[in-house]
Structure formats: C-alpha cells, structure tokens
Coordinates of C-alpha atoms in Angstrom, one line a residue:
Chain O
M1 CA 73.4 100.0 95.3
T2 CA 73.8 96.5 94.2
P3 CA 72.0 93.9 96.3
H4 CA 73.9 90.8 97.1
A5 CA 73.3 88.2 94.6
P6 CA 71.2 85.5 96.1
T7 CA 73.1 82.9 94.0
V8 CA 76.3 83.4 95.9
D9 CA 76.6 80.6 98.4
D10 CA 78.8 81.7 101.3
R11 CA 78.6 78.4 103.1
D12 CA 81.6 76.3 102.5
G13 CA 80.5 73.3 104.5
D14 CA 79.8 71.1 101.4
L15 CA 83.3 69.7 101.0
P16 CA 83.2 66.1 100.0
D17 CA 85.4 63.4 101.4
P18 CA 88.7 63.6 99.5
T19 CA 89.2 59.8 100.0
D20 CA 87.1 59.4 96.9
A21 CA 89.5 61.6 94.9
A22 CA 92.5 59.2 94.8
P23 CA 91.6 57.4 91.6
A24 CA 90.7 60.6 89.8
I25 CA 94.0 62.3 90.4
V26 CA 96.9 60.2 89.3
A27 CA 100.0 61.7 90.8
E28 CA 103.6 60.5 90.8
S29 CA 105.7 61.9 93.5
H30 CA 108.2 64.3 92.2
E31 CA 111.0 65.7 94.3
I32 CA 111.8 69.4 94.1
A33 CA 115.4 70.3 94.5
V34 CA 116.7 73.9 94.7
T35 CA 120.4 74.7 94.9
G36 CA 122.2 78.0 95.3
L37 CA 119.2 80.1 94.4
N38 CA 119.7 83.8 94.3
K39 CA 117.3 86.6 93.2
H40 CA 117.7 90.3 93.3
Y41 CA 115.1 93.0 92.7
G42 CA 117.3 96.0 92.1
D43 CA 119.2 96.5 95.3
Y44 CA 116.8 94.2 97.2
H45 CA 118.2 90.7 97.8
A46 CA 115.1 88.5 97.8
L47 CA 116.8 85.1 97.9
R48 CA 120.3 84.4 99.3
D49 CA 121.9 81.1 98.4
V50 CA 118.8 79.0 99.0
D51 CA 119.3 75.3 99.1
L52 CA 116.2 73.1 99.7
T53 CA 115.1 69.6 98.8
I54 CA 111.4 68.9 99.1
P55 CA 110.7 65.2 99.2
G56 CA 108.4 63.8 96.6
G57 CA 104.8 63.3 97.8
S58 CA 105.2 65.5 100.8
L59 CA 103.4 68.7 101.8
T60 CA 105.9 71.3 102.6
A61 CA 105.2 74.7 104.0
L62 CA 107.4 77.7 103.3
L63 CA 106.9 79.8 106.4
G64 CA 108.1 83.3 107.0
P65 CA 107.2 86.9 107.5
S66 CA 106.4 89.1 104.5
G67 CA 109.5 90.0 102.6
S68 CA 111.3 86.8 103.7
G69 CA 111.4 85.5 100.1
K70 CA 109.0 82.6 100.6
S71 CA 106.8 83.7 97.7
T72 CA 109.8 84.4 95.5
L73 CA 111.1 80.9 96.2
L74 CA 107.7 79.4 95.2
R75 CA 107.5 81.5 92.1
A76 CA 111.1 80.5 91.1
V77 CA 110.0 76.8 91.4
A78 CA 107.0 77.6 89.2
G79 CA 109.1 79.5 86.6
L80 CA 107.2 82.7 87.2
E81 CA 110.5 84.2 88.4
V82 CA 113.9 83.5 86.8
P83 CA 116.6 83.3 89.4
D84 CA 119.9 85.3 89.0
A85 CA 121.8 82.2 90.0
G86 CA 121.1 78.6 91.1
T87 CA 119.2 75.7 89.7
V88 CA 115.7 74.3 90.1
L89 CA 115.0 70.6 89.6
I90 CA 111.6 69.0 89.5
G91 CA 111.6 65.2 89.5
G92 CA 115.3 65.2 88.7
Q93 CA 114.9 67.4 85.6
D94 CA 116.7 70.7 85.5
V95 CA 113.9 73.2 84.8
T96 CA 115.8 76.4 85.7
F97 CA 115.3 77.8 82.2
V98 CA 112.1 76.0 81.3
P99 CA 109.2 78.5 81.1
P100 CA 106.2 77.9 83.4
Q101 CA 104.2 76.6 80.5
R102 CA 106.3 73.5 80.2
R103 CA 107.1 72.8 83.9
E104 CA 103.9 70.8 84.4
I105 CA 103.0 72.6 87.6
G106 CA 99.8 73.6 89.3
F107 CA 99.8 77.0 90.8
V108 CA 97.2 78.5 93.1
F109 CA 97.2 82.2 94.0
Q110 CA 96.0 84.0 97.1
H111 CA 93.5 86.0 95.2
Y112 CA 92.2 83.1 93.1
A113 CA 93.3 84.6 89.7
A114 CA 90.0 83.4 88.3
F115 CA 89.3 83.9 84.6
K116 CA 86.3 86.1 85.1
H117 CA 85.0 85.9 81.6
L118 CA 84.9 82.1 81.7
T119 CA 82.5 79.8 83.5
V120 CA 83.6 77.4 86.2
R121 CA 83.7 74.8 83.4
G122 CA 85.8 77.1 81.2
N123 CA 88.2 77.9 84.1
V124 CA 88.8 74.3 85.1
G125 CA 88.9 73.0 81.5
F126 CA 91.4 75.8 80.5
G127 CA 94.5 73.7 80.8
P128 CA 93.2 70.6 79.0
R129 CA 91.8 72.8 76.3
I130 CA 95.2 74.4 75.7
R131 CA 96.5 70.9 75.5
K132 CA 93.9 70.2 72.8
R133 CA 92.3 67.3 74.6
P134 CA 89.0 66.0 73.0
K135 CA 86.0 67.9 74.3
A136 CA 84.3 64.9 75.8
E137 CA 87.4 64.0 77.8
I138 CA 87.7 67.6 79.0
D139 CA 84.0 67.7 80.1
R140 CA 84.4 64.4 81.9
R141 CA 87.6 65.5 83.6
V142 CA 86.0 68.9 84.7
D143 CA 82.9 67.1 86.1
E144 CA 85.2 64.7 88.0
L145 CA 87.3 67.5 89.5
L146 CA 84.3 69.6 90.4
E147 CA 82.9 66.6 92.2
I148 CA 86.2 66.3 94.2
V149 CA 86.3 69.9 95.2
G150 CA 82.6 70.0 96.0
L151 CA 81.5 72.2 93.2
A152 CA 79.4 69.7 91.3
G153 CA 76.5 71.5 89.7
Y154 CA 78.4 74.8 89.5
Q155 CA 79.7 74.2 86.0
E156 CA 77.9 77.0 84.2
R157 CA 78.4 79.7 86.9
Y158 CA 80.8 82.5 86.6
P159 CA 83.5 83.2 89.2
S160 CA 81.7 86.3 90.3
Q161 CA 78.8 84.1 91.4
L162 CA 80.9 82.1 93.8
S163 CA 82.1 82.8 97.3
G164 CA 85.8 83.2 98.1
G165 CA 86.2 79.6 99.3
Q166 CA 84.4 78.3 96.3
R167 CA 86.6 80.3 94.0
Q168 CA 89.7 79.0 95.6
R169 CA 88.4 75.4 95.2
M170 CA 87.7 76.1 91.6
A171 CA 91.3 77.4 91.3
L172 CA 92.5 74.2 92.9
A173 CA 90.5 72.1 90.5
R174 CA 91.9 74.2 87.6
A175 CA 95.4 73.5 88.8
L176 CA 94.8 69.8 89.2
A177 CA 93.2 69.5 85.8
V178 CA 96.6 69.5 84.0
E179 CA 97.8 66.6 86.2
P180 CA 100.7 68.7 87.5
R181 CA 103.9 67.1 88.8
V182 CA 103.9 69.4 91.7
L183 CA 101.2 71.6 93.3
L184 CA 102.3 75.1 94.4
L185 CA 100.1 77.2 96.6
D186 CA 100.8 80.8 97.3
E187 CA 99.0 81.8 100.5
P188 CA 96.0 79.9 99.2
F189 CA 93.8 80.5 102.3
G190 CA 95.0 84.0 103.0
A191 CA 92.0 85.8 101.7
L192 CA 89.4 83.6 103.3
D193 CA 87.4 83.9 106.5
A194 CA 88.7 82.0 109.6
K195 CA 86.1 79.3 109.5
V196 CA 86.3 78.6 105.8
R197 CA 90.1 78.7 106.0
D198 CA 90.2 76.0 108.7
D199 CA 87.8 73.7 106.8
L200 CA 89.5 74.1 103.5
R201 CA 92.9 73.6 105.1
Q202 CA 92.0 70.3 106.7
W203 CA 90.3 69.2 103.5
M204 CA 93.4 70.2 101.5
R205 CA 95.6 68.2 103.9
R206 CA 93.5 65.1 103.4
L207 CA 93.3 65.5 99.6
Q208 CA 97.1 65.8 99.5
A209 CA 97.6 62.8 101.6
E210 CA 95.2 60.8 99.3
T211 CA 96.7 61.8 96.0
G212 CA 100.3 62.1 97.1
V213 CA 101.1 65.0 94.8
T214 CA 104.1 66.9 96.0
T215 CA 102.7 70.1 97.4
V216 CA 104.4 73.3 98.5
L217 CA 102.4 75.8 100.5
V218 CA 103.5 79.4 101.2
T219 CA 102.2 80.9 104.4
H220 CA 103.0 83.5 107.0
D221 CA 100.7 81.8 109.5
Q222 CA 102.8 79.5 111.7
E223 CA 99.7 77.7 113.0
E224 CA 98.7 76.8 109.4
A225 CA 102.2 75.5 108.7
L226 CA 102.5 73.4 111.8
D227 CA 98.9 72.1 111.3
V228 CA 99.1 70.8 107.8
A229 CA 102.7 70.4 106.7
D230 CA 105.0 67.3 106.8
H231 CA 108.0 69.6 106.6
V232 CA 108.4 73.3 107.3
A233 CA 111.1 75.6 105.9
V234 CA 111.3 78.8 107.9
L235 CA 112.6 81.7 105.9
A236 CA 113.8 85.2 106.9
E237 CA 115.4 87.8 104.7
G238 CA 115.8 85.5 101.8
R239 CA 117.5 82.7 103.7
I240 CA 116.2 79.4 105.0
E241 CA 116.7 79.6 108.7
Q242 CA 115.6 76.1 109.5
W243 CA 114.1 73.0 107.8
G244 CA 112.4 70.2 109.6
T245 CA 109.2 68.6 110.7
P246 CA 106.7 70.8 112.5
R247 CA 107.8 69.3 115.9
E248 CA 111.5 69.8 115.2
V249 CA 111.2 73.4 114.3
Y250 CA 108.9 74.1 117.2
D251 CA 110.7 72.1 119.8
R252 CA 114.2 72.6 118.7
P253 CA 114.3 75.9 116.9
A254 CA 117.7 76.7 115.3
N255 CA 117.7 80.2 116.5
D256 CA 115.8 82.9 118.4
F257 CA 114.2 84.1 115.1
V258 CA 112.6 80.7 114.4
K259 CA 111.6 80.3 118.0
S260 CA 109.8 83.7 118.2
F261 CA 108.3 83.3 114.8
L262 CA 106.8 79.8 115.5
G263 CA 105.0 80.7 118.7
P264 CA 104.7 83.0 121.7
T265 CA 107.9 83.6 123.7
A266 CA 108.9 85.1 127.0
V267 CA 112.3 86.4 128.1
L268 CA 113.7 85.0 131.3
R269 CA 116.9 86.6 132.4
G270 CA 117.9 87.2 128.7
E271 CA 116.9 83.8 127.5
L272 CA 114.0 83.2 125.0
V273 CA 111.6 80.6 126.4
R274 CA 108.1 79.4 125.6
P275 CA 105.5 80.7 128.2
H276 CA 104.2 77.1 128.6
D277 CA 107.7 76.0 129.6
L278 CA 107.8 78.2 132.6
V279 CA 107.1 76.6 135.9
L280 CA 106.0 78.6 138.9
S281 CA 106.6 77.6 142.5
H282 CA 106.4 79.1 146.0
E283 CA 109.6 77.4 147.0
A284 CA 113.0 78.6 145.8
A285 CA 114.7 75.9 143.7
D286 CA 117.9 75.6 141.8
G287 CA 118.0 78.2 139.0
A288 CA 114.6 79.7 139.9
V289 CA 114.2 83.4 139.7
P290 CA 112.2 85.4 142.3
V291 CA 109.5 87.5 140.6
T292 CA 106.4 89.5 141.4
V293 CA 103.0 88.6 140.0
R294 CA 101.7 91.6 138.1
R295 CA 98.5 90.2 136.7
V296 CA 96.6 86.9 136.4
V297 CA 94.5 86.5 133.2
H298 CA 92.0 83.7 132.9
L299 CA 91.6 82.6 129.3
G300 CA 89.3 79.6 129.7
F301 CA 91.4 76.4 130.1
E302 CA 94.7 78.4 130.1
V303 CA 95.8 81.0 132.6
R304 CA 98.4 83.7 131.7
V305 CA 100.4 85.0 134.6
E306 CA 102.2 88.2 133.9
L307 CA 105.3 88.6 135.9
D308 CA 107.8 91.3 136.9
D309 CA 111.4 90.5 137.3
A310 CA 113.0 93.4 139.3
E311 CA 116.6 92.3 138.3
A312 CA 115.9 92.2 134.5
A313 CA 114.6 95.6 133.6
G314 CA 113.4 96.1 130.0
D315 CA 114.4 92.6 128.9
G316 CA 111.0 91.9 127.3
D317 CA 107.7 90.5 128.3
L318 CA 107.7 87.7 130.9
S319 CA 104.5 85.8 131.2
A320 CA 103.9 82.2 132.1
Q321 CA 101.2 80.0 130.6
L322 CA 99.6 77.7 133.1
T323 CA 96.6 75.4 133.1
R324 CA 93.6 76.3 135.2
G325 CA 94.4 73.6 137.7
E326 CA 98.0 74.6 138.2
A327 CA 97.0 78.3 138.7
A328 CA 94.4 77.2 141.3
R329 CA 96.9 75.1 143.2
L330 CA 99.4 78.0 143.4
D331 CA 96.7 80.5 144.5
L332 CA 98.3 83.5 142.7
E333 CA 97.5 87.0 143.7
P334 CA 98.7 90.2 142.0
G335 CA 101.7 91.6 144.0
G336 CA 102.5 88.1 145.4
R337 CA 106.1 86.7 145.3
V338 CA 106.8 83.6 143.3
Y339 CA 109.8 81.7 141.9
V340 CA 110.0 80.9 138.2
R341 CA 112.2 78.6 136.2
A342 CA 112.3 77.2 132.7
T343 CA 111.9 73.5 132.1
Chain K
M1 CA 70.5 82.8 83.6
L2 CA 71.4 85.6 86.0
E3 CA 69.3 86.2 89.1
A4 CA 71.1 89.2 90.5
P5 CA 69.8 91.8 88.1
A6 CA 66.3 90.6 88.6
T7 CA 66.6 91.2 92.3
G8 CA 68.1 94.6 91.6
T9 CA 65.1 95.6 89.6
D10 CA 62.8 94.4 92.3
V11 CA 64.5 96.5 94.9
G12 CA 64.6 99.4 92.5
S13 CA 60.8 99.3 91.8
A14 CA 60.0 98.8 95.4
R15 CA 62.0 101.9 96.2
R16 CA 60.2 103.8 93.5
R17 CA 56.9 102.7 94.8
A18 CA 57.9 103.9 98.2
G19 CA 58.8 107.2 96.7
L20 CA 62.4 106.9 97.7
R21 CA 65.3 108.3 95.7
A22 CA 68.3 106.2 94.7
A23 CA 71.3 106.9 97.0
G24 CA 73.1 109.9 95.7
G25 CA 70.3 110.9 93.3
V26 CA 69.7 114.6 92.6
G27 CA 65.9 114.6 92.7
P28 CA 63.3 116.0 90.3
L29 CA 65.0 119.4 89.9
G30 CA 68.3 117.9 88.8
L31 CA 66.5 115.5 86.5
G32 CA 64.6 118.4 85.0
V33 CA 67.6 120.5 84.3
A34 CA 69.5 117.6 82.8
T35 CA 66.6 116.8 80.5
L36 CA 66.1 120.4 79.4
W37 CA 69.8 120.8 78.7
L38 CA 69.9 117.6 76.6
S39 CA 66.8 118.7 74.7
V40 CA 68.1 122.2 73.9
I41 CA 71.7 121.2 73.1
V42 CA 71.2 117.8 71.5
L43 CA 67.7 116.8 70.7
L44 CA 66.3 120.0 69.3
P45 CA 68.9 120.5 66.6
L46 CA 68.8 116.9 65.7
A47 CA 65.0 117.1 65.4
A48 CA 65.3 120.3 63.3
I49 CA 67.7 118.8 60.9
S50 CA 65.6 115.6 60.6
V51 CA 62.5 117.6 59.8
K52 CA 64.5 119.6 57.2
A53 CA 65.7 116.4 55.6
F54 CA 62.2 115.3 55.0
D55 CA 61.0 118.7 53.7
D56 CA 60.4 117.0 50.3
G57 CA 58.9 113.9 51.8
L58 CA 60.4 110.4 52.2
S59 CA 61.0 110.1 48.4
G60 CA 62.8 113.5 48.5
F61 CA 65.1 112.2 51.3
V62 CA 65.8 109.0 49.4
D63 CA 66.5 110.9 46.2
A64 CA 68.9 113.3 48.0
I65 CA 70.9 110.4 49.5
D66 CA 70.7 108.3 46.3
A67 CA 72.2 111.1 44.1
P68 CA 75.5 109.7 42.7
S69 CA 77.8 112.2 44.3
A70 CA 76.0 112.0 47.6
R71 CA 76.2 108.2 47.6
A72 CA 79.8 108.3 46.6
A73 CA 80.6 110.7 49.4
L74 CA 78.8 108.6 52.0
T75 CA 80.5 105.4 50.7
V76 CA 84.0 106.9 50.8
T77 CA 83.3 108.3 54.3
V78 CA 82.1 105.1 55.7
A79 CA 84.7 102.9 54.0
V80 CA 87.6 105.2 55.1
S81 CA 86.3 105.5 58.6
A82 CA 85.9 101.8 58.9
I83 CA 89.5 101.3 57.8
V84 CA 90.6 103.9 60.3
A85 CA 88.6 102.3 63.1
L86 CA 90.1 98.9 62.3
V87 CA 93.7 100.2 62.2
N88 CA 93.0 102.0 65.5
V89 CA 91.8 98.7 67.1
V90 CA 95.2 97.2 66.4
M91 CA 97.5 100.1 66.8
G92 CA 95.6 101.7 69.7
T93 CA 95.7 98.5 71.6
L94 CA 99.4 98.0 70.9
I95 CA 100.2 101.6 72.0
A96 CA 98.2 101.2 75.1
W97 CA 100.0 97.9 75.8
V98 CA 103.4 99.5 75.4
L99 CA 102.5 102.5 77.5
V100 CA 101.2 100.3 80.4
R101 CA 103.5 97.3 80.3
D102 CA 106.8 98.6 79.1
D103 CA 109.2 100.9 80.7
F104 CA 111.3 103.2 78.6
P105 CA 112.8 106.7 78.9
G106 CA 110.5 109.4 77.9
K107 CA 107.4 107.3 78.5
R108 CA 105.6 110.2 80.2
I109 CA 106.2 112.5 77.3
V110 CA 104.9 109.9 74.8
N111 CA 101.9 109.4 77.0
A112 CA 101.2 113.1 76.9
L113 CA 101.8 113.2 73.2
I114 CA 98.9 110.8 72.6
D115 CA 96.3 113.5 73.3
L116 CA 97.9 116.1 71.1
P117 CA 96.1 115.1 67.8
F118 CA 92.9 115.5 69.7
A119 CA 93.8 118.8 71.2
L120 CA 95.2 120.3 68.1
P121 CA 92.9 122.3 65.8
T122 CA 92.1 119.8 63.0
I123 CA 92.9 122.2 60.3
V124 CA 96.5 122.4 61.7
A125 CA 96.7 118.6 61.2
S126 CA 95.6 119.1 57.6
I127 CA 98.3 121.7 56.9
V128 CA 101.0 119.6 58.6
L129 CA 100.0 116.6 56.4
L130 CA 99.8 118.7 53.3
S131 CA 103.3 120.0 53.8
L132 CA 104.5 116.4 54.5
Y133 CA 102.7 114.6 51.7
G134 CA 101.6 117.4 49.5
P135 CA 103.0 118.6 46.2
S136 CA 106.2 120.0 47.9
S137 CA 106.7 116.8 50.1
P138 CA 110.2 116.7 51.5
F139 CA 110.1 112.9 51.1
D140 CA 108.7 113.1 47.7
I141 CA 105.6 111.2 48.8
Q142 CA 102.6 112.6 46.9
L143 CA 99.4 111.6 48.7
N144 CA 97.6 114.9 48.0
A145 CA 94.0 114.3 47.1
T146 CA 94.1 110.5 47.4
R147 CA 92.1 108.2 49.5
P148 CA 95.2 107.1 51.5
A149 CA 95.6 110.7 52.4
L150 CA 92.1 110.6 54.0
V151 CA 93.0 107.6 56.0
I152 CA 96.2 109.1 57.3
A153 CA 94.5 112.4 58.2
L154 CA 91.8 110.5 60.0
L155 CA 94.2 108.2 61.8
F156 CA 96.0 111.2 63.1
V157 CA 92.9 112.8 64.7
T158 CA 91.4 109.6 66.0
L159 CA 94.6 108.2 67.6
P160 CA 93.7 108.8 71.3
F161 CA 90.3 107.1 71.3
V162 CA 91.3 103.4 71.5
V163 CA 94.5 104.1 73.4
R164 CA 92.7 106.1 76.1
A165 CA 89.9 103.6 76.3
V166 CA 92.2 100.5 76.7
Q167 CA 94.8 102.0 79.0
P168 CA 92.9 102.1 82.3
V169 CA 91.5 98.6 81.7
L170 CA 95.0 97.3 81.0
L171 CA 96.3 99.0 84.2
E172 CA 93.6 97.2 86.2
L173 CA 94.3 93.8 84.7
D174 CA 95.6 91.4 87.3
R175 CA 99.0 90.0 86.3
E176 CA 98.3 86.9 88.3
I177 CA 95.6 85.9 85.9
E178 CA 98.1 85.8 83.1
E179 CA 100.5 83.9 85.3
A180 CA 97.8 81.4 86.1
A181 CA 97.2 80.9 82.4
A182 CA 100.9 80.5 81.8
S183 CA 101.2 77.9 84.6
L184 CA 98.3 76.0 82.9
G185 CA 100.4 75.8 79.7
A186 CA 99.1 78.7 77.6
S187 CA 101.6 80.4 75.4
N188 CA 101.9 84.2 75.4
L189 CA 99.7 84.4 72.3
Q190 CA 97.1 82.1 73.8
I191 CA 97.1 84.1 77.0
F192 CA 96.6 87.3 75.0
R193 CA 93.9 85.8 72.8
R194 CA 92.0 83.8 75.4
I195 CA 92.5 85.8 78.6
V196 CA 93.6 89.4 77.9
L197 CA 91.6 90.2 74.7
P198 CA 88.2 89.2 76.1
T199 CA 88.8 91.5 79.1
L200 CA 89.9 94.4 76.8
A201 CA 87.2 93.8 74.2
P202 CA 84.6 96.2 75.6
A203 CA 87.1 99.0 75.9
I204 CA 88.5 98.4 72.4
L205 CA 85.1 98.3 70.9
S206 CA 84.0 101.5 72.7
G207 CA 87.2 103.2 71.6
A208 CA 86.8 102.0 68.0
G209 CA 83.2 103.2 68.0
L210 CA 84.2 106.7 69.1
A211 CA 87.0 106.7 66.5
F212 CA 84.6 105.7 63.8
T213 CA 82.0 108.3 64.6
R214 CA 84.6 111.0 64.9
A215 CA 86.0 110.0 61.5
I216 CA 82.7 110.0 59.6
G217 CA 82.0 113.6 60.8
E218 CA 85.6 114.9 60.4
Y219 CA 86.0 118.0 58.2
G220 CA 89.0 120.1 59.2
S221 CA 91.7 117.5 59.0
V222 CA 90.7 116.2 55.5
V223 CA 89.7 119.5 53.9
L224 CA 93.1 120.4 52.6
I225 CA 95.0 117.1 52.1
G226 CA 91.8 115.3 50.9
G227 CA 91.3 117.7 48.0
G228 CA 87.5 117.1 48.0
I229 CA 87.4 115.6 44.5
P230 CA 83.7 114.6 43.9
R231 CA 83.3 110.8 43.8
E232 CA 86.9 110.3 44.6
T233 CA 88.0 111.9 47.9
E234 CA 85.1 114.0 48.8
V235 CA 83.8 113.0 52.2
A236 CA 80.3 113.5 53.5
S237 CA 81.1 116.6 55.5
Q238 CA 82.6 118.3 52.4
Y239 CA 79.6 117.3 50.3
I240 CA 77.3 118.8 52.9
Q241 CA 79.3 122.0 52.8
K242 CA 79.1 122.2 49.0
Q243 CA 75.3 121.6 49.0
I244 CA 74.9 124.5 51.5
E245 CA 77.0 126.7 49.3
V246 CA 74.6 126.0 46.3
D247 CA 71.6 126.5 48.5
R248 CA 70.4 122.9 48.4
F249 CA 69.7 122.8 52.0
V250 CA 67.5 119.7 51.9
N251 CA 70.3 117.6 50.3
A252 CA 72.7 118.7 53.0
A253 CA 70.2 117.9 55.7
A254 CA 69.5 114.5 54.2
V255 CA 73.1 113.5 54.1
S256 CA 73.5 114.8 57.6
V257 CA 70.7 112.6 58.8
A258 CA 72.2 109.6 57.0
L259 CA 75.5 110.3 58.9
L260 CA 73.6 110.6 62.1
L261 CA 71.8 107.3 61.6
I262 CA 75.1 105.5 60.7
A263 CA 76.8 106.9 63.8
F264 CA 73.9 105.9 66.0
A265 CA 73.7 102.4 64.5
V266 CA 77.4 101.8 65.0
L267 CA 77.5 103.0 68.5
F268 CA 74.4 101.1 69.4
V269 CA 75.7 97.8 68.0
L270 CA 79.1 98.2 69.6
R271 CA 77.5 99.0 72.9
I272 CA 75.4 95.9 72.9
V273 CA 78.4 93.7 71.9
G274 CA 80.6 95.4 74.5
H275 CA 78.0 95.2 77.1
R276 CA 77.5 91.5 76.6
T277 CA 81.2 90.9 77.1
A278 CA 81.5 93.1 80.1
R279 CA 78.3 91.9 81.8
R280 CA 79.6 88.6 83.0
E281 CA 82.5 90.3 84.7
E282 CA 80.5 93.1 86.3
Q283 CA 78.0 90.7 87.6
A284 CA 77.4 90.6 91.3
R285 CA 80.6 92.4 92.2

C-alpha cells in the first residue's frame, strides 16, 4: 500500500493571469491549409477527401465522435501520420512530407506524454536543449514558461509528483518552449476532473487570445468546442460535415448529424428540433400538434416536459425545454392535453 | 528530496507498532518457512563452502586464489563474461526491440526460439558448437580451444536474459512519449538516447547482470569447445573441477568463494544503479 504522496498538489486554482504571458510567447499567426487529405488504416478509411483551412491566429476545434478521424487529421497536421493522399500547408509552406521534427509545431497529448525520468525543468527545456540553445537561455526560458503556466517553483519536481492538471500545464509549457508555429492539442483536457478541466479550458482560451498562436483543439465534447473555439469543424466518418463559428454550427447545422451531435434534440413529426425551440400552448395554432403531457421534470431554472404524440409512434423522444416561469404559466399536469410547435 | 517514501516508512512502522500485518502478508508461519527454506537451500551451502575456503586461514585463501593458474582462470572467466554481458546489452536490446516493434512473418516462432538456449542442456550447446567450429567444421572455421570460442558458447546460453528483461518494459513504453519528443525536434537517435534508453536502462542492467553471473559460473557449454587449456581457455568452473579431481578441496572452495563474491558485487552494483534510475519513475505512482 503506497500512501498518497503529500507533495502532490491536486488543487489547480493557482493559474496566473495569461495577460502577462504575451511578451514571453512571440507568435506569428500561421495559417494551416489541408487539401484532399486521405488516410487508410488497412480497410478502414480514416480520412476522406478532407479540405480545411484554419485561419492564422485562431483557435479551431475539431469536433466529432470517436472514430470520426479528428485525431488522425490533427496528427496528419503534426506529421505524426503520413496521409495517403493530399497536402498539408503550414504558414504557406508545404509540409506534407516534412517529418514532425522539422514542422515547428507544439503537440499536447491527452495523457500528457510526460518524460517521467526528467524533472519539470528537463521536460520543458527538452526542445530548446535539442536545439542546442545555451544553458542560461534555456533556464531563463523554462522559468518564464513555468511562471506563465503557474508552475513556478516546481522546476525540480518529477512528473509523478504533479497532479493531472499540473502535468498537462507542464506539457503545454514544453510545447510552447520551442516557439511553435502552430499549437496542436489532442483532447488535452480529456483526462482531467470536471472542475480542473473547466478552469484550464478558460485559461487556455485566454492564453491563446493573448499570444495569438494558431491553435487546433481536438475534442469530442461539443460544449468544450462551442465554449472555447473561434471556429468549429464537425467531423464524422472521416469527413468534415460542417465548418463554421460555434453559433453557425449550432444555429444552422448543415445536417441532422451535426444538429444532434451539437446539442440535445427532439423529434416532432419526423423533424429534428431543439427542445428549447419547442413552444407549448393550450390553444391550437397553425402547425401546432396536439400531444399529451407524460411527465414534467423540474431541473432548477429549466423544466423538461416529456410529451407523447399519439400520431407519431416510435419517431423518437419528444421533450420540450421550458423556463420555470413558462411552465408555471401553462400549469402543466401529467395526462393533460397541450399543443406543441417548433419556432 | 522525496517525501513520499518517508511517509511510507512512517505508516509502515506505525502499522508494525500496532501489530498489524501488511495487506496480503502471510504472517509469521509463512515468514518462518521462507527463511528456513532460504537457509537450507542457499545460505547453508554458501556458508559451508566459505568456511572450507578459509580452512587454511586467510593467507591460505589468498594463496589459493593467487596461484598463477587460479588467477588466470578467474581473469579469463571475468573478462570473457564481461564481454558477453556487453554484447548482450547491445544485441539483447536490439532483439527485444525488433520483437516488440517490428512485424514480420514467423515472429512468434522467433520469439519462442529465444528461450531455447536457456532450456537446452548446456552440454548440447557445447557439442553443437564443437561440430560447427571444431576440427571438422563444415565452414572451416577453427575456434576450438580459443577464447573466442568461449565467448560464442557463453553468448549462446545467455541470449535470453537481456531480451526477456527488456521486452516487457518496451511493450509498456508509451509511444506518445516518443511522438512528443519528435514533435519537440528530437531525431530518432536522440529520442532513443534521451527518452527510450533511460527508461530501459534498469531492465538492461538487470538482464546484463544475470547474463554476467550466469556466464562466470557456466561449465557445460564451454567444457568441450573451450578445451580447458590452463592459463589459456580454462575457466574458473573447470579449474574448480580439476582441483577437486586432485583432492585440493581448499583451492576449489577458495576459487568458488571468489566467484561468489564477484557475482554478488556485480549484482549489487547493478541493482543500485538500476534502482536509482527506476526510482524516479516509480515514485508516488
């Protein structure tokens, strides 16, 4: 039985203000352009004719379910996967056949990929040391970056003595230490607790905005993508289903897949709608469908009304999302009749 | 530097004070049986031979080891074993690497083949080598009764040690760590030297230590091909055998104890070095 090391600090509330970071991280904004990218793993078609242009200086999320090809796409940009066909351009330079070593990228992995036998200083200074920078310069740079990611004073610790959030911040500092042209994050918050994840995500967002380094974030969490990204690319089965700002993909989804992946949906007479777009009323109106109230669930501010539509059997779930005030005005009871329409 | 082990000790001693047993412990009976077994099987014979070695006092022991042919046998044994261990470090790691990282037809057969030299009666190895490199060599390679023959014989029987020590560690190695190093600009050689090797080092060292100690005590595989020429290819185990045959038991015991001390020292040093490397990783997991 190993007792938990008292040196591990599980609190992650010590993130400094990233506004101080701007002078330390000099970033030019490099555009990423991917054209006609294809990748097979045996019979499995991981990427199908992917075209994508990620504007320089933006934070773009690659969003999709597992197996959608989002990680493969990111790894192709990093040079960790060689595509079967297509080109990858970073800052206008064709890097399709350039190995990852010479792409000048920063990559952050879901499970940190910490160098366990090296201290935090050794980890963060790894890139500059490979580049044979003078020792004094490396030390200064490491201290500076650790200050930015809130790990000042942790220089001589080993990764095993850090919490998950701290390890990921170390990994971020390590990636930034090589002054990458683009920063690529593969589910960077996926292994963290909800609270730590939220804090780190907001902090990352502000750091990115301050430094302006082109950042690509892979995630399967639509809330995360909508929360932090300037642009979202929604992927499914190796294809890009839609590309746009978070509002565009949420409000004007290109198809039912994007719509159902980006948020909760209900089926009203065969049509996919958002539960918060359903309006209930006691009066029959144009296009309104008569339904029976099955259940009323109070979830704090929001009230979920589960409805039964006698005409549409087995179509899918039909629930409306109302505010507390709306639900109170309607005075809904299970078994009661009500009219529903989509706005 | 590290606070976790200290805490561990505190908890351990507190538990001992409270008369509690470590989780999964076997209790006093198990401990007693284990100690007794170790004593009868290992410690008692070792003590007996050590006592025998000093039958003629310390000076008798020193004289026995310092005899020219004894010294020559020990020198040859240690030198050849050290070469064997070093070659194993390189080749064993390489073979383990190929077996874990590469895919080729017949990989499972090759993998099973690794253990064969270990499973084979060592005298069989000697006969095989004799027919290959002996006076009637089909390739006309005459290594019979030379030191290179000793090295080859010992390489044959010690093949599995480093391979089998490194293989599981290599399997566990996270590929993302190497990818991270690559994304930071490290070449394949730099990744191997700075990232992979430090992780494999404890396993390599432990495998090398086992190969070395196996080699210094080896008899069967070298007895035919080696020739046992005094001060040339006679290894310590052959010297011991000869001393027994001429009833110089004390000399045999003295050289045995010398081998024992060398084996112990090598394992001890490698263990400390390996432990130091491994420690940082195992910390606070």
